[in-house]
Amino acid sequence: MALAVAPEEAPIHGDILEAIFSHVPLIHLVPASHVSKSWKRAVFSSLAHISPIKPWLIVLTQSPRASHVTTLHAYDPRSHVWLQIKSATSHTSPVRSSHSTLLYTLTPAEFAFSLDALHLHWHHAPAPRVWRTDPIVARVGTRVVVSGGACEFENDPLAVEVYDAQSRAWETCESMPALLKGSTASSWLSVAVAGGMMHVTEKFSGVTYSFDPVMKNWRGPFDLRPDESVCYCVTGTLAERKLWEVRGGLGSGMEEVAEMPKEMVRRLMGGSELGSVEVTWIGDFVYVRNTSLAEEFVVCEFIDGVRSEWRSVTNAAVSHGRRMVVCGGDVCMEDLSENRTLCMKQV
């Protein structure tokens, strides 16, 4: 009796395998890289040459009544998928975000901050000397600048303090410029970090000042409003460029490099008045959301630092009744290989 032997399937090699892996979600490439040495080479070659890893958008939701109840989600723009991340970190106070990459908590007893939204490694420090409710916070090098947002009973609403992570000590610096006295809270100001400086922009006027944490002084004012038709300014930095790019130094003029399509503007407004706009800058991505419409982000991606692509992304992290804190961060294959739980979330 003769037995028919099924022919062996030809293995997939080289460029074909790399092309296949370019369409596989990032979290599934980790087990694929463990199949064999040839698959591991193909996975990393695909990531290097065809579909590279892109920074993730991180969304933390927190119960307003029980701060320790938090949920962490991430959007992977390479794979166009949402992930829910299991995190053991809990918080006893509200978590806030600043200039897209910094998370912090502030209580009368402690100031804690994290520069790694994916892992949430926290640095704990004493509270600033001046008690604040809604300050501007920015990390510049090894220093964290906390300015404005002081309580009414404080003597100086424009007070500025700098925390040095190396010496673990606070220093009092020159106060914020008097022109910003009526708008020292983070809800009125936009903050960006570039060139070793913290840049603070008044959102409605475009008036901008720069703070040097080493010299501990302010420079400006500079007018960053491109023209009179612009009524709301939000500043930030991209890996390559900005939506309005500053040529030379501050005050030397602006050049428009991208414009939101009308369809994306309509989606952002959601058929109603445009409320407060929150912008998160991560790598070559700009995420824009209307804070009164939490269900959607409008995304701009810069391709090769020249061409821009716009699209909308459904926010799978929405949990009504919860605070939502948005930031971003870089990710690598080693992050996904760690002992943590990540699961894809359908939207």
mmCIF file of C-alpha atoms in Angstrom:
data_model
loop_
_atom_site.group_PDB
_atom_site.id
_atom_site.type_symbol
_atom_site.label_atom_id
_atom_site.label_comp_id
_atom_site.label_asym_id
_atom_site.label_seq_id
_atom_site.Cartn_x
_atom_site.Cartn_y
_atom_site.Cartn_z
ATOM 1 C CA MET A 1 0.000 0.000 0.000
ATOM 2 C CA ALA A 2 1.524 3.258 -1.120
ATOM 3 C CA LEU A 3 1.174 6.402 1.025
ATOM 4 C CA ALA A 4 0.977 9.765 -0.657
ATOM 5 C CA VAL A 5 3.386 12.243 0.837
ATOM 6 C CA ALA A 6 2.270 15.848 0.755
ATOM 7 C CA PRO A 7 4.825 18.099 -0.859
ATOM 8 C CA GLU A 8 6.626 20.457 1.519
ATOM 9 C CA GLU A 9 5.659 24.094 1.259
ATOM 10 C CA ALA A 10 8.435 26.288 -0.031
ATOM 11 C CA PRO A 11 9.763 28.572 2.726
ATOM 12 C CA ILE A 12 9.326 32.309 2.372
ATOM 13 C CA HIS A 13 12.593 34.173 2.247
ATOM 14 C CA GLY A 14 14.152 37.553 1.621
ATOM 15 C CA ASP A 15 12.253 40.533 0.293
ATOM 16 C CA ILE A 16 8.875 38.762 0.294
ATOM 17 C CA LEU A 17 9.085 37.960 4.007
ATOM 18 C CA GLU A 18 10.200 41.512 4.810
ATOM 19 C CA ALA A 19 7.275 42.919 2.800
ATOM 20 C CA ILE A 20 4.843 40.663 4.687
ATOM 21 C CA PHE A 21 6.238 41.773 8.047
ATOM 22 C CA SER A 22 5.763 45.431 7.066
ATOM 23 C CA HIS A 23 1.976 44.832 7.317
ATOM 24 C CA VAL A 24 2.093 42.951 10.632
ATOM 25 C CA PRO A 25 1.242 44.935 13.822
ATOM 26 C CA LEU A 26 4.319 45.723 15.858
ATOM 27 C CA ILE A 27 3.291 43.690 18.912
ATOM 28 C CA HIS A 28 3.027 40.553 16.718
ATOM 29 C CA LEU A 29 6.547 40.994 15.354
ATOM 30 C CA VAL A 30 8.053 40.051 18.730
ATOM 31 C CA PRO A 31 6.942 36.383 18.603
ATOM 32 C CA ALA A 32 7.652 36.304 14.846
ATOM 33 C CA SER A 33 11.268 37.298 15.512
ATOM 34 C CA HIS A 34 11.659 34.220 17.748
ATOM 35 C CA VAL A 35 10.635 31.685 15.074
ATOM 36 C CA SER A 36 14.095 31.405 13.527
ATOM 37 C CA LYS A 37 17.250 33.382 12.857
ATOM 38 C CA SER A 38 16.137 34.111 9.281
ATOM 39 C CA TRP A 39 12.771 35.436 10.492
ATOM 40 C CA LYS A 40 14.498 37.597 13.105
ATOM 41 C CA ARG A 41 16.726 39.093 10.395
ATOM 42 C CA ALA A 42 13.692 39.695 8.191
ATOM 43 C CA VAL A 43 11.755 41.371 11.021
ATOM 44 C CA PHE A 44 14.530 43.819 11.844
ATOM 45 C CA SER A 45 15.319 44.450 8.182
ATOM 46 C CA SER A 46 11.658 45.246 7.531
ATOM 47 C CA LEU A 47 11.609 47.663 10.457
ATOM 48 C CA ALA A 48 14.817 49.306 9.293
ATOM 49 C CA HIS A 49 14.048 49.685 5.582
ATOM 50 C CA ILE A 50 10.318 49.290 4.834
ATOM 51 C CA SER A 51 8.061 50.131 7.775
ATOM 52 C CA PRO A 52 10.016 51.643 10.694
ATOM 53 C CA ILE A 53 8.757 51.916 14.268
ATOM 54 C CA LYS A 54 7.003 55.221 14.972
ATOM 55 C CA PRO A 55 6.438 56.953 18.331
ATOM 56 C CA TRP A 56 3.246 55.997 20.135
ATOM 57 C CA LEU A 57 0.488 58.275 21.350
ATOM 58 C CA ILE A 58 -0.118 57.461 25.025
ATOM 59 C CA VAL A 59 -3.498 58.165 26.645
ATOM 60 C CA LEU A 60 -3.949 57.771 30.384
ATOM 61 C CA THR A 61 -7.473 57.894 31.788
ATOM 62 C CA GLN A 62 -8.021 58.491 35.477
ATOM 63 C CA SER A 63 -11.090 58.401 37.684
ATOM 64 C CA PRO A 64 -11.762 61.891 39.144
ATOM 65 C CA ARG A 65 -13.051 60.340 42.368
ATOM 66 C CA ALA A 66 -10.413 57.627 42.793
ATOM 67 C CA SER A 67 -7.079 58.786 41.353
ATOM 68 C CA HIS A 68 -5.498 55.367 41.810
ATOM 69 C CA VAL A 69 -7.908 53.915 39.210
ATOM 70 C CA THR A 70 -6.061 54.476 35.922
ATOM 71 C CA THR A 71 -6.055 52.877 32.476
ATOM 72 C CA LEU A 72 -3.261 53.186 29.915
ATOM 73 C CA HIS A 73 -3.799 53.008 26.153
ATOM 74 C CA ALA A 74 -1.425 53.534 23.240
ATOM 75 C CA TYR A 75 -1.972 54.264 19.565
ATOM 76 C CA ASP A 76 0.626 52.780 17.208
ATOM 77 C CA PRO A 77 0.622 54.891 13.994
ATOM 78 C CA ARG A 78 2.823 52.364 12.186
ATOM 79 C CA SER A 79 0.256 49.605 12.604
ATOM 80 C CA HIS A 80 -2.823 51.876 12.917
ATOM 81 C CA VAL A 81 -4.000 49.978 15.997
ATOM 82 C CA TRP A 82 -4.882 50.836 19.597
ATOM 83 C CA LEU A 83 -3.378 48.848 22.463
ATOM 84 C CA GLN A 84 -4.401 48.547 26.071
ATOM 85 C CA ILE A 85 -1.387 48.372 28.382
ATOM 86 C CA LYS A 86 -1.436 46.734 31.764
ATOM 87 C CA SER A 87 0.371 48.962 34.231
ATOM 88 C CA ALA A 88 1.016 48.358 37.918
ATOM 89 C CA THR A 89 1.468 52.069 38.592
ATOM 90 C CA SER A 90 -1.180 53.847 40.650
ATOM 91 C CA HIS A 91 -1.509 57.502 41.653
ATOM 92 C CA THR A 92 -2.959 59.223 44.679
ATOM 93 C CA SER A 93 -3.306 62.584 42.894
ATOM 94 C CA PRO A 94 -4.295 63.767 39.389
ATOM 95 C CA VAL A 95 -1.753 63.123 36.622
ATOM 96 C CA ARG A 96 -1.091 65.990 34.195
ATOM 97 C CA SER A 97 0.873 66.289 30.973
ATOM 98 C CA SER A 98 3.113 69.030 29.602
ATOM 99 C CA HIS A 99 4.808 69.684 26.241
ATOM 100 C CA SER A 100 3.792 66.239 24.953
ATOM 101 C CA THR A 101 6.420 64.076 26.659
ATOM 102 C CA LEU A 102 6.267 64.939 30.372
ATOM 103 C CA LEU A 103 3.808 63.561 32.918
ATOM 104 C CA TYR A 104 3.700 64.956 36.451
ATOM 105 C CA THR A 105 1.748 65.071 39.707
ATOM 106 C CA LEU A 106 1.843 67.948 42.182
ATOM 107 C CA THR A 107 0.683 67.991 45.787
ATOM 108 C CA PRO A 108 1.627 70.206 48.770
ATOM 109 C CA ALA A 109 3.988 67.419 49.871
ATOM 110 C CA GLU A 110 5.515 66.128 46.635
ATOM 111 C CA PHE A 111 6.323 66.805 42.996
ATOM 112 C CA ALA A 112 6.693 63.675 40.842
ATOM 113 C CA PHE A 113 7.403 63.487 37.119
ATOM 114 C CA SER A 114 7.946 60.861 34.441
ATOM 115 C CA LEU A 115 9.697 61.264 31.094
ATOM 116 C CA ASP A 116 8.673 57.777 29.979
ATOM 117 C CA ALA A 117 4.920 57.546 29.457
ATOM 118 C CA LEU A 118 5.108 53.921 28.327
ATOM 119 C CA HIS A 119 6.879 52.593 31.443
ATOM 120 C CA LEU A 120 5.864 55.362 33.852
ATOM 121 C CA HIS A 121 9.152 55.471 35.739
ATOM 122 C CA TRP A 122 8.600 58.266 38.277
ATOM 123 C CA HIS A 123 11.122 60.654 39.796
ATOM 124 C CA HIS A 124 9.969 61.872 43.213
ATOM 125 C CA ALA A 125 11.005 65.258 44.598
ATOM 126 C CA PRO A 126 9.935 67.647 47.362
ATOM 127 C CA ALA A 127 7.157 70.062 46.430
ATOM 128 C CA PRO A 128 8.125 73.540 45.119
ATOM 129 C CA ARG A 129 8.256 76.311 47.727
ATOM 130 C CA VAL A 130 5.374 78.155 46.028
ATOM 131 C CA TRP A 131 2.062 76.281 45.999
ATOM 132 C CA ARG A 132 0.544 76.149 42.506
ATOM 133 C CA THR A 133 -2.682 74.774 41.046
ATOM 134 C CA ASP A 134 -2.118 75.059 37.276
ATOM 135 C CA PRO A 135 1.542 75.828 36.487
ATOM 136 C CA ILE A 136 3.600 75.649 33.332
ATOM 137 C CA VAL A 137 5.945 72.656 33.659
ATOM 138 C CA ALA A 138 8.758 71.767 31.258
ATOM 139 C CA ARG A 139 11.819 69.553 31.279
ATOM 140 C CA VAL A 140 14.908 71.192 29.786
ATOM 141 C CA GLY A 141 17.942 68.923 29.934
ATOM 142 C CA THR A 142 18.423 67.756 33.521
ATOM 143 C CA ARG A 143 16.201 70.516 34.896
ATOM 144 C CA VAL A 144 12.452 70.800 35.322
ATOM 145 C CA VAL A 145 11.007 74.320 35.212
ATOM 146 C CA VAL A 146 7.811 75.092 37.155
ATOM 147 C CA SER A 147 6.395 78.565 36.558
ATOM 148 C CA GLY A 148 3.206 80.543 37.128
ATOM 149 C CA GLY A 149 -0.115 79.024 38.105
ATOM 150 C CA ALA A 150 0.306 80.070 41.748
ATOM 151 C CA CYS A 151 -2.548 80.113 44.242
ATOM 152 C CA GLU A 152 -4.203 83.425 45.028
ATOM 153 C CA PHE A 153 -2.719 83.619 48.511
ATOM 154 C CA GLU A 154 0.861 83.443 47.176
ATOM 155 C CA ASN A 155 2.755 86.723 46.983
ATOM 156 C CA ASP A 156 4.084 86.244 43.437
ATOM 157 C CA PRO A 157 1.751 84.683 40.829
ATOM 158 C CA LEU A 158 4.639 84.844 38.333
ATOM 159 C CA ALA A 159 7.092 82.863 40.497
ATOM 160 C CA VAL A 160 9.504 80.506 38.728
ATOM 161 C CA GLU A 161 11.351 77.593 40.322
ATOM 162 C CA VAL A 162 13.765 75.114 38.731
ATOM 163 C CA TYR A 163 14.359 71.580 39.985
ATOM 164 C CA ASP A 164 17.775 70.094 39.192
ATOM 165 C CA ALA A 165 17.438 66.306 38.899
ATOM 166 C CA GLN A 166 21.169 65.837 39.528
ATOM 167 C CA SER A 167 21.444 67.875 42.733
ATOM 168 C CA ARG A 168 17.804 67.080 43.656
ATOM 169 C CA ALA A 169 17.291 70.666 44.774
ATOM 170 C CA TRP A 170 14.997 73.596 43.902
ATOM 171 C CA GLU A 171 16.216 77.047 42.874
ATOM 172 C CA THR A 172 14.222 80.266 42.716
ATOM 173 C CA CYS A 173 14.662 82.183 39.445
ATOM 174 C CA GLU A 174 13.604 85.411 37.784
ATOM 175 C CA SER A 175 9.810 85.671 37.743
ATOM 176 C CA MET A 176 7.787 85.436 34.536
ATOM 177 C CA PRO A 177 7.491 88.700 32.534
ATOM 178 C CA ALA A 178 4.839 91.100 33.835
ATOM 179 C CA LEU A 179 3.076 91.037 30.450
ATOM 180 C CA LEU A 180 1.969 87.466 31.245
ATOM 181 C CA LYS A 181 0.545 88.328 34.672
ATOM 182 C CA GLY A 182 -3.066 87.840 33.589
ATOM 183 C CA SER A 183 -2.400 84.488 31.919
ATOM 184 C CA THR A 184 0.137 82.508 33.923
ATOM 185 C CA ALA A 185 -1.868 79.255 34.058
ATOM 186 C CA SER A 186 -1.217 76.396 31.635
ATOM 187 C CA SER A 187 -4.743 76.760 30.233
ATOM 188 C CA TRP A 188 -3.732 80.160 28.796
ATOM 189 C CA LEU A 189 -0.170 79.374 27.755
ATOM 190 C CA SER A 190 1.461 76.937 25.356
ATOM 191 C CA VAL A 191 4.922 75.587 26.152
ATOM 192 C CA ALA A 192 7.637 74.112 23.942
ATOM 193 C CA VAL A 193 11.242 73.115 24.547
ATOM 194 C CA ALA A 194 13.946 73.620 21.920
ATOM 195 C CA GLY A 195 17.591 74.637 21.865
ATOM 196 C CA GLY A 196 17.989 74.270 25.622
ATOM 197 C CA MET A 197 15.265 76.842 26.251
ATOM 198 C CA MET A 198 11.654 76.794 27.411
ATOM 199 C CA HIS A 199 9.403 78.816 25.107
ATOM 200 C CA VAL A 200 6.080 80.062 26.496
ATOM 201 C CA THR A 201 3.403 81.422 24.151
ATOM 202 C CA GLU A 202 0.214 83.249 25.105
ATOM 203 C CA LYS A 203 -2.342 81.303 23.041
ATOM 204 C CA PHE A 204 -4.582 84.168 21.962
ATOM 205 C CA SER A 205 -1.977 86.836 21.208
ATOM 206 C CA GLY A 206 1.019 84.780 20.075
ATOM 207 C CA VAL A 207 3.295 86.768 22.417
ATOM 208 C CA THR A 208 6.222 84.494 23.292
ATOM 209 C CA TYR A 209 8.996 84.579 25.882
ATOM 210 C CA SER A 210 11.951 82.228 26.245
ATOM 211 C CA PHE A 211 13.427 81.058 29.532
ATOM 212 C CA ASP A 212 17.031 79.919 29.936
ATOM 213 C CA PRO A 213 17.204 77.468 32.889
ATOM 214 C CA VAL A 214 20.994 77.766 33.068
ATOM 215 C CA MET A 215 21.181 81.581 33.162
ATOM 216 C CA LYS A 216 17.796 81.640 34.952
ATOM 217 C CA ASN A 217 16.441 84.582 32.982
ATOM 218 C CA TRP A 218 13.819 85.447 30.363
ATOM 219 C CA ARG A 219 14.178 86.771 26.822
ATOM 220 C CA GLY A 220 11.573 88.459 24.652
ATOM 221 C CA PRO A 221 8.881 89.282 23.896
ATOM 222 C CA PHE A 222 8.630 87.769 20.415
ATOM 223 C CA ASP A 223 5.512 87.778 18.232
ATOM 224 C CA LEU A 224 4.892 84.280 16.872
ATOM 225 C CA ARG A 225 1.464 84.985 15.431
ATOM 226 C CA PRO A 226 1.980 84.562 11.657
ATOM 227 C CA ASP A 227 -0.680 87.148 10.727
ATOM 228 C CA GLU A 228 -3.719 88.928 12.158
ATOM 229 C CA SER A 229 -6.112 86.212 10.925
ATOM 230 C CA VAL A 230 -4.630 83.726 13.412
ATOM 231 C CA CYS A 231 -6.598 83.911 16.658
ATOM 232 C CA TYR A 232 -5.187 80.880 18.536
ATOM 233 C CA CYS A 233 -1.525 79.848 18.773
ATOM 234 C CA VAL A 234 -0.172 76.556 20.071
ATOM 235 C CA THR A 235 3.568 75.915 19.944
ATOM 236 C CA GLY A 236 5.530 72.680 19.914
ATOM 237 C CA THR A 237 8.466 70.967 18.272
ATOM 238 C CA LEU A 238 8.624 68.201 15.679
ATOM 239 C CA ALA A 239 11.547 65.948 14.843
ATOM 240 C CA GLU A 240 11.984 67.844 11.600
ATOM 241 C CA ARG A 241 9.678 70.832 11.196
ATOM 242 C CA LYS A 242 6.690 72.751 12.515
ATOM 243 C CA LEU A 243 3.291 73.667 11.034
ATOM 244 C CA TRP A 244 4.559 77.246 11.033
ATOM 245 C CA GLU A 245 8.321 77.128 11.043
ATOM 246 C CA VAL A 246 10.483 79.796 12.628
ATOM 247 C CA ARG A 247 13.221 80.847 10.246
ATOM 248 C CA GLY A 248 16.499 81.783 11.939
ATOM 249 C CA GLY A 249 15.771 82.886 15.495
ATOM 250 C CA LEU A 250 12.602 83.928 17.287
ATOM 251 C CA GLY A 251 11.263 87.149 15.851
ATOM 252 C CA SER A 252 12.832 86.565 12.429
ATOM 253 C CA GLY A 253 9.634 85.557 10.650
ATOM 254 C CA MET A 254 7.491 82.506 10.008
ATOM 255 C CA GLU A 255 6.941 80.163 7.088
ATOM 256 C CA GLU A 256 3.856 77.980 6.681
ATOM 257 C CA VAL A 257 4.749 74.345 6.007
ATOM 258 C CA ALA A 258 1.363 72.613 6.427
ATOM 259 C CA GLU A 259 -2.341 73.454 6.514
ATOM 260 C CA MET A 260 -5.168 71.331 7.916
ATOM 261 C CA PRO A 261 -7.596 70.273 5.140
ATOM 262 C CA LYS A 262 -11.151 71.597 5.426
ATOM 263 C CA GLU A 263 -12.538 68.084 5.956
ATOM 264 C CA MET A 264 -10.259 67.622 8.973
ATOM 265 C CA VAL A 265 -11.339 71.018 10.326
ATOM 266 C CA ARG A 266 -14.977 69.908 10.092
ATOM 267 C CA ARG A 267 -14.190 66.666 11.910
ATOM 268 C CA LEU A 268 -12.325 68.584 14.601
ATOM 269 C CA MET A 269 -15.272 70.926 15.159
ATOM 270 C CA GLY A 270 -17.806 68.084 15.101
ATOM 271 C CA GLY A 271 -20.593 70.354 13.875
ATOM 272 C CA SER A 272 -20.304 72.723 16.822
ATOM 273 C CA GLU A 273 -18.211 75.626 18.011
ATOM 274 C CA LEU A 274 -14.513 74.885 18.277
ATOM 275 C CA GLY A 275 -13.697 74.753 21.987
ATOM 276 C CA SER A 276 -10.301 74.441 23.571
ATOM 277 C CA VAL A 277 -7.735 72.792 21.314
ATOM 278 C CA GLU A 278 -5.105 70.423 22.711
ATOM 279 C CA VAL A 279 -2.075 69.593 20.578
ATOM 280 C CA THR A 280 0.408 66.783 21.202
ATOM 281 C CA TRP A 281 3.721 66.771 19.314
ATOM 282 C CA ILE A 282 5.573 63.441 18.990
ATOM 283 C CA GLY A 283 8.420 62.850 16.556
ATOM 284 C CA ASP A 284 7.039 63.628 13.088
ATOM 285 C CA PHE A 285 3.416 63.590 14.299
ATOM 286 C CA VAL A 286 0.993 66.263 15.468
ATOM 287 C CA TYR A 287 -2.186 65.077 17.214
ATOM 288 C CA VAL A 288 -4.956 67.680 17.522
ATOM 289 C CA ARG A 289 -8.155 67.246 19.503
ATOM 290 C CA ASN A 290 -11.100 69.359 20.497
ATOM 291 C CA THR A 291 -11.308 68.838 24.274
ATOM 292 C CA SER A 292 -15.116 68.929 24.115
ATOM 293 C CA LEU A 293 -15.098 66.050 21.583
ATOM 294 C CA ALA A 294 -12.959 63.297 23.074
ATOM 295 C CA GLU A 295 -13.869 60.611 20.525
ATOM 296 C CA GLU A 296 -11.480 61.661 17.764
ATOM 297 C CA PHE A 297 -7.968 62.927 17.002
ATOM 298 C CA VAL A 298 -6.902 64.747 13.858
ATOM 299 C CA VAL A 299 -3.374 63.651 12.957
ATOM 300 C CA CYS A 300 -0.712 65.252 10.790
ATOM 301 C CA GLU A 301 2.346 63.195 9.845
ATOM 302 C CA PHE A 302 5.379 64.746 8.181
ATOM 303 C CA ILE A 303 6.909 62.422 5.576
ATOM 304 C CA ASP A 304 10.647 62.858 4.987
ATOM 305 C CA GLY A 305 10.401 66.226 6.754
ATOM 306 C CA VAL A 306 8.747 67.782 3.685
ATOM 307 C CA ARG A 307 5.335 66.325 2.796
ATOM 308 C CA SER A 308 2.437 66.238 5.261
ATOM 309 C CA GLU A 309 -0.409 63.726 5.438
ATOM 310 C CA TRP A 310 -3.604 64.340 7.418
ATOM 311 C CA ARG A 311 -6.105 61.798 8.743
ATOM 312 C CA SER A 312 -8.509 61.268 11.613
ATOM 313 C CA VAL A 313 -8.145 58.582 14.283
ATOM 314 C CA THR A 314 -10.938 57.282 16.479
ATOM 315 C CA ASN A 315 -9.989 57.550 20.148
ATOM 316 C CA ALA A 316 -10.346 54.038 21.588
ATOM 317 C CA ALA A 317 -9.239 55.254 25.021
ATOM 318 C CA VAL A 318 -12.396 57.282 25.635
ATOM 319 C CA SER A 319 -14.010 56.491 28.965
ATOM 320 C CA HIS A 320 -16.783 58.921 29.778
ATOM 321 C CA GLY A 321 -16.603 60.415 33.240
ATOM 322 C CA ARG A 322 -12.828 59.980 33.421
ATOM 323 C CA ARG A 323 -10.014 62.512 33.041
ATOM 324 C CA MET A 324 -7.917 61.983 29.929
ATOM 325 C CA VAL A 325 -4.206 62.836 29.845
ATOM 326 C CA VAL A 326 -2.423 62.694 26.482
ATOM 327 C CA CYS A 327 1.286 62.488 25.767
ATOM 328 C CA GLY A 328 3.647 60.390 23.676
ATOM 329 C CA GLY A 329 6.888 58.514 23.614
ATOM 330 C CA ASP A 330 9.347 56.425 21.681
ATOM 331 C CA VAL A 331 9.084 52.641 21.668
ATOM 332 C CA CYS A 332 11.419 49.835 20.617
ATOM 333 C CA MET A 333 11.264 46.047 20.249
ATOM 334 C CA GLU A 334 12.869 45.614 23.678
ATOM 335 C CA ASP A 335 9.927 47.470 25.239
ATOM 336 C CA LEU A 336 7.515 44.954 23.752
ATOM 337 C CA SER A 337 9.627 41.995 24.845
ATOM 338 C CA GLU A 338 9.429 42.973 28.508
ATOM 339 C CA ASN A 339 7.110 41.211 30.932
ATOM 340 C CA ARG A 340 4.081 43.438 30.370
ATOM 341 C CA THR A 341 0.623 42.825 28.941
ATOM 342 C CA LEU A 342 -0.385 44.538 25.694
ATOM 343 C CA CYS A 343 -3.573 43.659 23.854
ATOM 344 C CA MET A 344 -5.032 45.108 20.673
ATOM 345 C CA LYS A 345 -8.299 47.006 21.043
ATOM 346 C CA GLN A 346 -10.846 47.062 18.235
ATOM 347 C CA VAL A 347 -12.467 50.381 17.285
#
